[in-house]
Short mmCIF file of C-alpha atoms (C1' of nucleotides) in Angstrom, two decimals:
data_model
loop_
_atom_site.label_atom_id
_atom_site.label_comp_id
_atom_site.label_asym_id
_atom_site.label_seq_id
_atom_site.Cartn_x
_atom_site.Cartn_y
_atom_site.Cartn_z
CA MET A 28 97.08 29.14 -142.86
CA MET A 29 99.41 31.99 -142.01
CA ALA A 30 102.92 32.94 -142.86
CA GLY A 31 104.16 30.52 -140.22
CA ASP A 32 103.68 27.65 -142.63
CA MET A 33 106.45 28.99 -144.78
CA PRO A 34 110.09 29.14 -143.64
CA VAL A 35 111.30 32.68 -143.01
CA ALA A 36 114.05 32.35 -145.60
CA GLU A 37 111.45 31.39 -148.16
CA MET A 38 109.35 34.42 -147.36
CA ASP A 39 112.38 36.67 -147.73
CA ARG A 40 113.08 35.35 -151.18
CA LEU A 41 109.54 36.22 -152.19
CA GLY A 42 110.45 39.82 -151.63
CA ALA A 43 110.44 42.45 -148.98
CA GLN A 44 106.76 43.18 -149.37
CA ALA A 45 105.84 39.56 -148.81
CA ALA A 46 107.82 39.49 -145.61
CA ALA A 47 106.20 42.69 -144.38
CA HIS A 48 102.66 41.67 -145.36
CA PRO A 49 102.23 37.89 -145.42
CA GLU A 50 98.69 38.18 -146.80
CA TRP A 51 99.72 40.35 -149.69
CA CYS A 52 99.79 37.46 -152.14
CA ALA A 53 96.13 36.60 -151.63
CA PRO A 54 94.59 36.75 -155.10
CA MET A 55 91.91 39.20 -156.08
CA LEU A 56 88.54 37.42 -156.12
CA ALA A 57 85.31 38.14 -157.97
CA VAL A 58 81.83 38.48 -156.52
CA LEU A 59 79.02 36.37 -158.01
CA THR A 60 76.23 38.51 -159.40
CA GLU A 61 72.98 38.10 -161.29
CA GLU A 62 73.12 41.37 -163.24
CA ARG A 63 74.57 41.30 -166.74
CA PHE A 64 75.55 44.61 -168.24
CA SER A 65 77.52 46.34 -170.94
CA ASP A 66 79.59 49.30 -169.81
CA PRO A 67 82.52 51.18 -171.38
CA ASP A 68 84.20 51.36 -167.97
CA TRP A 69 84.40 47.59 -167.73
CA LEU A 70 86.20 44.84 -169.61
CA PHE A 71 85.21 41.20 -169.80
CA GLU A 72 87.28 38.03 -169.71
CA ARG A 73 86.46 34.37 -170.14
CA LYS A 74 85.97 32.54 -166.86
CA PHE A 75 88.31 29.58 -166.69
CA ASP A 76 87.52 26.40 -164.80
CA GLY A 77 90.94 25.54 -163.45
CA GLU A 78 93.32 26.27 -160.59
CA ARG A 79 94.17 29.83 -159.59
CA VAL A 80 97.93 30.33 -159.47
CA LEU A 81 100.17 33.32 -158.80
CA VAL A 82 103.75 33.28 -160.02
CA PHE A 83 106.60 35.04 -158.20
CA ARG A 84 109.96 35.43 -159.86
CA GLU A 85 113.10 37.10 -158.62
CA ALA A 86 115.94 36.29 -161.00
CA ASP A 87 116.59 32.56 -160.62
CA HIS A 88 114.07 32.07 -157.89
CA LEU A 89 110.62 31.21 -159.20
CA ARG A 90 107.58 29.95 -157.34
CA LEU A 91 104.07 29.03 -158.38
CA LEU A 92 101.62 29.38 -155.49
CA THR A 93 97.94 28.45 -155.25
CA ARG A 94 95.26 30.57 -153.70
CA ASN A 95 96.14 29.07 -150.33
CA ARG A 96 99.85 29.54 -150.89
CA LYS A 97 100.62 25.93 -151.62
CA ASP A 98 103.72 25.62 -153.76
CA VAL A 99 102.78 23.93 -157.04
CA SER A 100 106.04 24.57 -158.91
CA ASP A 101 106.65 20.80 -159.11
CA THR A 102 103.06 20.11 -160.09
CA TYR A 103 103.42 22.30 -163.17
CA PRO A 104 107.14 22.12 -164.02
CA GLU A 105 106.62 22.99 -167.68
CA LEU A 106 104.88 26.22 -166.64
CA ALA A 107 107.65 27.08 -164.20
CA GLU A 108 110.18 26.46 -166.95
CA ALA A 109 108.35 28.62 -169.47
CA LEU A 110 108.14 31.43 -166.93
CA ALA A 111 111.77 31.06 -165.88
CA CYS A 112 113.03 31.70 -169.40
CA GLN A 113 111.05 34.89 -169.89
CA PRO A 114 113.26 37.90 -170.61
CA VAL A 115 111.76 39.79 -167.67
CA GLN A 116 113.63 38.73 -164.54
CA ASP A 117 111.47 40.05 -161.77
CA PHE A 118 107.70 39.89 -161.62
CA VAL A 119 104.55 38.78 -159.87
CA ALA A 120 101.72 37.69 -162.15
CA ASP A 121 98.28 36.19 -161.69
CA GLY A 122 96.46 33.62 -163.78
CA GLU A 123 94.62 30.33 -164.05
CA VAL A 124 96.04 26.90 -164.85
CA VAL A 125 93.67 24.90 -167.03
CA ALA A 126 93.42 21.61 -168.88
CA PHE A 127 91.30 21.15 -171.99
CA ASP A 128 88.82 18.49 -172.95
CA GLY A 129 88.27 19.41 -176.56
CA LYS A 130 87.63 23.15 -176.78
CA VAL A 131 86.30 23.56 -173.25
CA THR A 132 88.39 23.75 -170.09
CA SER A 133 87.90 20.64 -167.97
CA PHE A 134 88.32 20.74 -164.22
CA ALA A 135 87.91 16.95 -164.13
CA CYS A 136 90.98 16.55 -166.37
CA LEU A 137 92.97 19.04 -164.36
CA GLN A 138 92.13 17.32 -161.09
CA ARG A 139 94.12 14.26 -162.05
CA ARG A 140 97.11 16.50 -162.68
CA MET A 141 96.61 18.84 -159.72
CA GLN A 142 97.40 16.16 -157.16
CA ILE A 143 100.79 15.23 -158.59
CA LYS A 144 103.63 16.65 -156.50
CA ASP A 145 106.64 15.22 -158.30
CA ALA A 146 107.92 17.12 -161.33
CA ALA A 147 108.90 14.02 -163.28
CA ASP A 148 105.55 12.34 -162.62
CA ALA A 149 103.80 15.54 -163.66
CA ARG A 150 105.65 15.69 -166.99
CA ALA A 151 104.91 12.02 -167.62
CA SER A 152 101.21 12.32 -166.78
CA GLY A 153 100.14 13.08 -170.34
CA ILE A 154 97.78 15.80 -169.08
CA HIS A 155 98.64 19.03 -170.87
CA VAL A 156 98.06 22.25 -169.01
CA PHE A 157 98.07 25.91 -170.01
CA PHE A 158 98.58 28.99 -167.89
CA TYR A 159 96.25 31.85 -168.80
CA LEU A 160 97.83 34.98 -167.32
CA PHE A 161 95.47 37.89 -166.74
CA ASP A 162 97.19 40.29 -164.39
CA LEU A 163 100.57 41.71 -163.49
CA LEU A 164 101.22 42.93 -159.94
CA HIS A 165 104.95 43.59 -159.87
CA VAL A 166 107.49 44.06 -162.60
CA SER A 167 111.21 44.87 -162.47
CA GLY A 168 111.11 45.78 -158.81
CA ARG A 169 108.07 48.01 -159.18
CA ASN A 170 104.76 47.41 -157.46
CA ILE A 171 102.14 48.21 -160.09
CA GLU A 172 99.07 47.02 -158.20
CA GLY A 173 97.83 50.60 -158.02
CA LEU A 174 97.82 51.07 -161.79
CA PRO A 175 94.50 50.76 -163.63
CA LEU A 176 93.75 47.25 -164.84
CA ARG A 177 94.05 48.27 -168.50
CA GLN A 178 97.60 49.47 -167.94
CA ARG A 179 98.53 46.35 -166.00
CA LYS A 180 97.19 44.15 -168.78
CA ASN A 181 99.05 46.20 -171.40
CA LEU A 182 102.29 45.76 -169.49
CA LEU A 183 101.57 42.06 -169.04
CA ARG A 184 101.12 41.61 -172.77
CA LYS A 185 104.25 43.55 -173.66
CA VAL A 186 106.60 42.22 -171.03
CA PHE A 187 105.97 38.50 -171.60
CA ARG A 188 106.64 36.34 -174.61
CA PHE A 189 103.45 34.37 -174.93
CA CYS A 190 103.72 30.93 -176.46
CA ASP A 191 102.26 27.66 -175.23
CA PRO A 192 101.87 26.71 -172.51
CA LEU A 193 101.70 30.40 -171.51
CA ARG A 194 98.74 32.33 -172.84
CA TYR A 195 97.60 35.91 -172.51
CA THR A 196 93.97 36.23 -171.40
CA GLN A 197 92.19 38.29 -174.05
CA HIS A 198 89.31 40.48 -173.03
CA ARG A 199 86.44 42.27 -174.68
CA ASN A 200 85.68 45.90 -173.97
CA GLU A 201 82.29 47.28 -173.06
CA LEU A 202 80.00 44.62 -174.59
CA GLY A 203 79.50 42.44 -171.54
CA LYS A 204 76.01 41.26 -172.46
CA ASP A 205 77.08 40.10 -175.91
CA TYR A 206 80.14 38.36 -174.59
CA PHE A 207 78.15 36.64 -171.88
CA GLN A 208 75.63 35.30 -174.38
CA MET A 209 78.42 34.02 -176.58
CA ALA A 210 80.13 32.41 -173.59
CA CYS A 211 77.03 30.46 -172.66
CA GLU A 212 76.49 29.35 -176.26
CA LYS A 213 80.03 28.04 -176.34
CA GLY A 214 79.51 26.08 -173.16
CA TRP A 215 81.84 28.17 -171.04
CA GLU A 216 81.22 28.50 -167.33
CA GLY A 217 80.68 32.23 -167.72
CA ILE A 218 82.69 35.45 -167.84
CA ILE A 219 84.41 37.78 -165.39
CA ALA A 220 83.58 41.48 -165.56
CA LYS A 221 86.43 43.72 -164.43
CA ARG A 222 86.37 47.44 -163.79
CA ALA A 223 88.91 48.69 -166.30
CA ASP A 224 90.44 51.46 -164.18
CA ALA A 225 90.50 49.62 -160.86
CA PRO A 226 93.70 48.72 -158.99
CA TYR A 227 94.54 45.16 -157.96
CA ARG A 228 92.97 44.44 -154.58
CA HIS A 229 93.84 41.39 -152.50
CA GLY A 230 90.80 39.38 -151.53
CA ARG A 231 87.21 39.71 -152.70
CA SER A 232 86.20 42.87 -154.47
CA ARG A 233 83.20 44.12 -156.43
CA ASP A 234 85.59 45.52 -159.01
CA TRP A 235 85.52 41.97 -160.38
CA LEU A 236 82.17 40.29 -160.96
CA LYS A 237 81.29 36.74 -162.00
CA PHE A 238 78.58 36.29 -164.63
CA LYS A 239 77.89 32.57 -164.56
CA CYS A 240 75.87 30.81 -167.24
CA ALA A 241 72.77 29.53 -165.50
CA LYS A 242 72.20 25.83 -165.24
CA GLY A 243 69.41 24.42 -163.22
CA GLN A 244 66.59 21.93 -163.14
CA GLU A 245 63.95 20.43 -160.91
CA LEU A 246 64.84 17.36 -158.88
CA VAL A 247 62.90 15.12 -156.52
CA ILE A 248 63.71 15.21 -152.81
CA CYS A 249 64.21 11.61 -151.70
CA GLY A 250 65.72 12.05 -148.25
CA PHE A 251 68.07 14.10 -146.13
CA THR A 252 71.10 13.88 -143.86
CA PRO A 253 71.11 14.97 -140.21
CA PRO A 254 72.51 18.39 -139.32
CA LYS A 255 75.99 18.79 -137.80
CA GLY A 256 77.27 21.29 -135.26
CA GLU A 257 75.17 24.42 -134.98
CA ARG A 258 73.23 23.56 -138.11
CA LYS A 259 69.45 23.61 -137.81
CA GLY A 260 66.92 21.18 -139.34
CA PHE A 261 68.90 19.05 -141.74
CA GLY A 262 72.30 18.84 -143.40
CA ALA A 263 71.64 18.17 -147.06
CA LEU A 264 68.76 17.01 -149.25
CA LEU A 265 69.21 13.81 -151.27
CA LEU A 266 68.04 14.32 -154.83
CA GLY A 267 66.84 12.13 -157.67
CA TYR A 268 65.17 12.09 -161.09
CA TYR A 269 63.11 9.55 -163.00
CA GLU A 270 64.58 7.41 -165.72
CA GLU A 271 62.17 4.95 -167.26
CA GLY A 272 60.11 4.88 -164.11
CA ILE A 273 63.08 4.40 -161.79
CA LEU A 274 64.32 7.08 -159.39
CA ARG A 275 68.04 7.66 -159.96
CA TYR A 276 70.35 9.38 -157.51
CA ALA A 277 71.60 12.84 -158.51
CA GLY A 278 73.67 13.80 -155.45
CA LYS A 279 73.01 16.16 -152.57
CA VAL A 280 72.35 19.84 -152.03
CA GLY A 281 73.36 21.46 -148.75
CA THR A 282 73.27 25.18 -149.31
CA GLY A 283 70.73 27.83 -150.21
CA PHE A 284 68.53 27.45 -147.12
CA ASP A 285 68.05 29.95 -144.33
CA ASP A 286 67.53 28.91 -140.70
CA ALA A 287 63.74 29.27 -140.85
CA PHE A 288 63.50 26.98 -143.87
CA LEU A 289 65.84 24.41 -142.32
CA ASP A 290 63.61 24.15 -139.23
CA ASP A 291 60.30 24.28 -141.03
CA PHE A 292 61.14 21.91 -143.84
CA ARG A 293 62.60 19.31 -141.48
CA LYS A 294 59.15 19.08 -139.89
CA ARG A 295 57.49 18.61 -143.25
CA LEU A 296 60.03 15.94 -144.19
CA GLU A 297 59.44 14.09 -140.94
CA LYS A 298 55.79 13.56 -141.90
CA ARG A 299 56.94 11.77 -145.03
CA ARG A 300 59.57 9.47 -143.54
CA ARG A 301 59.92 5.95 -144.83
CA ASP A 302 62.32 3.15 -143.97
CA THR A 303 63.73 2.34 -147.37
CA SER A 304 65.38 4.40 -150.07
CA PRO A 305 63.10 5.41 -152.93
CA LEU A 306 66.25 5.59 -155.05
CA ASP A 307 67.40 2.61 -157.09
CA PRO A 308 70.11 1.74 -156.54
CA ALA A 309 70.16 3.17 -153.02
CA PRO A 310 73.19 5.46 -152.65
CA ASP A 311 75.57 4.80 -149.76
CA VAL A 312 74.99 7.96 -147.72
CA ALA A 313 75.95 7.89 -144.04
CA GLY A 314 73.00 8.61 -141.75
CA ALA A 315 70.55 9.10 -144.61
CA ILE A 316 66.89 9.45 -143.67
CA TRP A 317 64.48 8.61 -146.51
CA VAL A 318 61.18 10.25 -147.36
CA ARG A 319 58.36 9.62 -149.82
CA PRO A 320 59.48 11.31 -153.05
CA GLU A 321 56.80 14.01 -153.16
CA PHE A 322 58.66 17.31 -153.02
CA VAL A 323 60.27 18.88 -156.07
CA ALA A 324 63.17 21.32 -155.65
CA GLU A 325 64.65 23.77 -158.14
CA ILE A 326 68.42 23.31 -158.06
CA GLY A 327 71.12 25.49 -159.58
CA PHE A 328 74.46 23.87 -160.43
CA THR A 329 77.42 24.21 -162.78
CA GLU A 330 77.43 20.79 -164.45
CA TRP A 331 76.85 17.06 -164.10
CA THR A 332 80.01 15.25 -163.05
CA GLU A 333 81.37 12.15 -164.75
CA HIS A 334 79.70 10.16 -161.96
CA GLY A 335 76.25 11.58 -162.62
CA LYS A 336 76.13 13.97 -159.70
CA LEU A 337 75.56 17.71 -159.48
CA ARG A 338 78.61 19.94 -159.24
CA HIS A 339 78.31 23.08 -157.08
CA PRO A 340 74.64 22.47 -156.25
CA ARG A 341 72.52 25.06 -154.45
CA PHE A 342 68.88 25.06 -153.45
CA LEU A 343 66.83 27.74 -155.21
CA GLY A 344 63.36 26.88 -153.94
CA LEU A 345 60.50 24.38 -153.88
CA ARG A 346 58.42 23.83 -156.98
CA ARG A 347 54.73 23.34 -156.36
CA ASP A 348 53.75 23.37 -160.01
CA LYS A 349 55.57 20.25 -161.07
CA ALA A 350 54.65 16.66 -160.27
CA ALA A 351 57.52 14.57 -158.90
CA GLU A 352 56.78 11.84 -161.46
CA ASP A 353 57.52 14.26 -164.28
CA VAL A 354 61.06 15.05 -163.14
CA VAL A 355 63.67 13.71 -165.56
CA ARG A 356 67.28 14.58 -166.18
CA GLU A 357 67.53 17.33 -168.73
CA ARG A 358 70.32 16.63 -171.17
CA PRO A 359 71.68 19.19 -173.62
CA SER A 360 70.61 18.26 -177.13
"C1'" DT B 22 70.85 54.65 -141.93
"C1'" DT B 23 72.25 51.44 -145.17
"C1'" DC B 24 75.57 48.88 -147.39
"C1'" DC B 25 79.76 46.20 -147.82
"C1'" DG B 26 83.73 43.42 -146.70
"C1'" DA B 27 85.64 40.00 -143.75
"C1'" DC B 28 84.93 35.72 -141.05
"C1'" DA B 29 83.17 31.63 -139.43
"C1'" DG B 30 80.36 27.86 -140.23
"C1'" DT B 31 77.77 24.49 -142.92
"C1'" DG B 32 76.97 22.17 -147.02
"C1'" DG B 33 78.34 20.03 -152.19
"C1'" DG B 34 81.82 16.74 -155.90
"C1'" DG B 35 86.29 14.84 -156.64
"C1'" DT B 36 91.18 13.11 -155.81
"C1'" DC B 37 94.92 11.49 -153.14
"C1'" DG B 38 97.47 9.73 -149.24
"C1'" DC B 39 97.73 8.00 -144.71
"C1'" DA B 40 96.03 6.15 -140.41
"C1'" DA B 41 92.74 3.36 -138.21
"C1'" DT B 42 90.20 -0.73 -138.45
"C1'" DA C 13 92.96 -5.31 -147.48
"C1'" DT C 14 89.46 -2.08 -146.72
"C1'" DT C 15 87.60 1.99 -144.88
"C1'" DG C 16 87.45 6.48 -143.14
"C1'" DC C 17 89.15 10.88 -142.78
"C1'" DG C 18 91.66 15.11 -143.60
"C1'" DA C 19 93.78 18.06 -146.93
"C1'" DC C 20 93.74 19.83 -151.00
"C1'" DC C 21 91.27 21.78 -155.46
"C1'" DC C 22 86.74 23.75 -157.23
"C1'" DC C 23 82.57 26.00 -155.07
"C1'" DA C 24 77.35 28.46 -152.81
"C1'" DC C 25 75.22 30.27 -149.18
"C1'" DT C 26 73.72 32.20 -144.36
"C1'" DA C 27 74.58 34.78 -140.29
"C1'" DT C 28 77.05 38.25 -137.87
"C1'" DC C 29 79.63 42.30 -136.94
"C1'" DG C 30 81.97 46.53 -137.50
"C1'" DG C 31 83.24 50.22 -140.26
"C1'" DA C 32 82.71 52.79 -144.58
"C1'" DA C 33 79.68 55.33 -147.49
#
DNA sequence: TTCCGACAGTGGGGTCGCAAT
DNA sequence: ATTGCGACCCCACTATCGGAA
């Protein structure tokens, strides 16, 4: 995915800097971390569960681009329109497009909108989206990426007229721990900690950190898929939980293992092979190999999907202190 | 020396569109 | 007509390497 995907004329219209450095529009990305801190040198923003979008405007030419530089101007025509009638004629800004389900941003809602490529279809979809802007990279012909984040956010707030569907991303100073706790209580995905005096850096940087609200539970290992390519041991573990004595499918987990565990645990699984699925109903998983449901795994994830599977699952470890029969789906009260 | 950023590779759920069956 | 697959979104994680700290 290089500049070659985009016509030269298109690149030119995105500005001289884009033409000179095709990667320059890669968004700044946060690093996931386990520490939670309060610090006067940092500010803290809500973490949105949506689609990352950068907007480039030069007079009449306006483009909305995703993280992978896909043009989504026709997917979000109402956002393009709102940005096109801003008094400031020339800017590059960064933000997140979100859809709401009640008070919480819903990626599932947004997904139905995200795929639409025709502006008229998008407007008719009935799925309302908002664009939470949180950074300003260029304004009026000036590259301001080197300015401290606080100054960029100040300029962003002053230069734009914010009214729906455009929203300024508020932040809280210093009190990261408090804000994080509040975020989790409200059911948000987490918060982003940003070093307040840091410049905008393209790509991943520790000047931005993700504090994600922990979600996890034990699940029963019911089988596995074979490894692909250079992968050792197994591909993914097939997980389940008990519901009134019946083992229900909860999806797969395929990350969080190192090579030694992949090799070693495959051997232990082999000793427990059985021909039929312990899950009821048996999920349709290509190449699945079933085992007696004896192992319990601790799994971290972001949420249960509408289809009853884990979203963003990762393996955290085996649990020896919990009987498989005691594993049930934990539901928020 | 240690740490960090960048890359490649493997894995997840979900949606859509198109090609193969 | 159905199925499978890749291309997109959202991700987590491991392994490796080279250069910065």
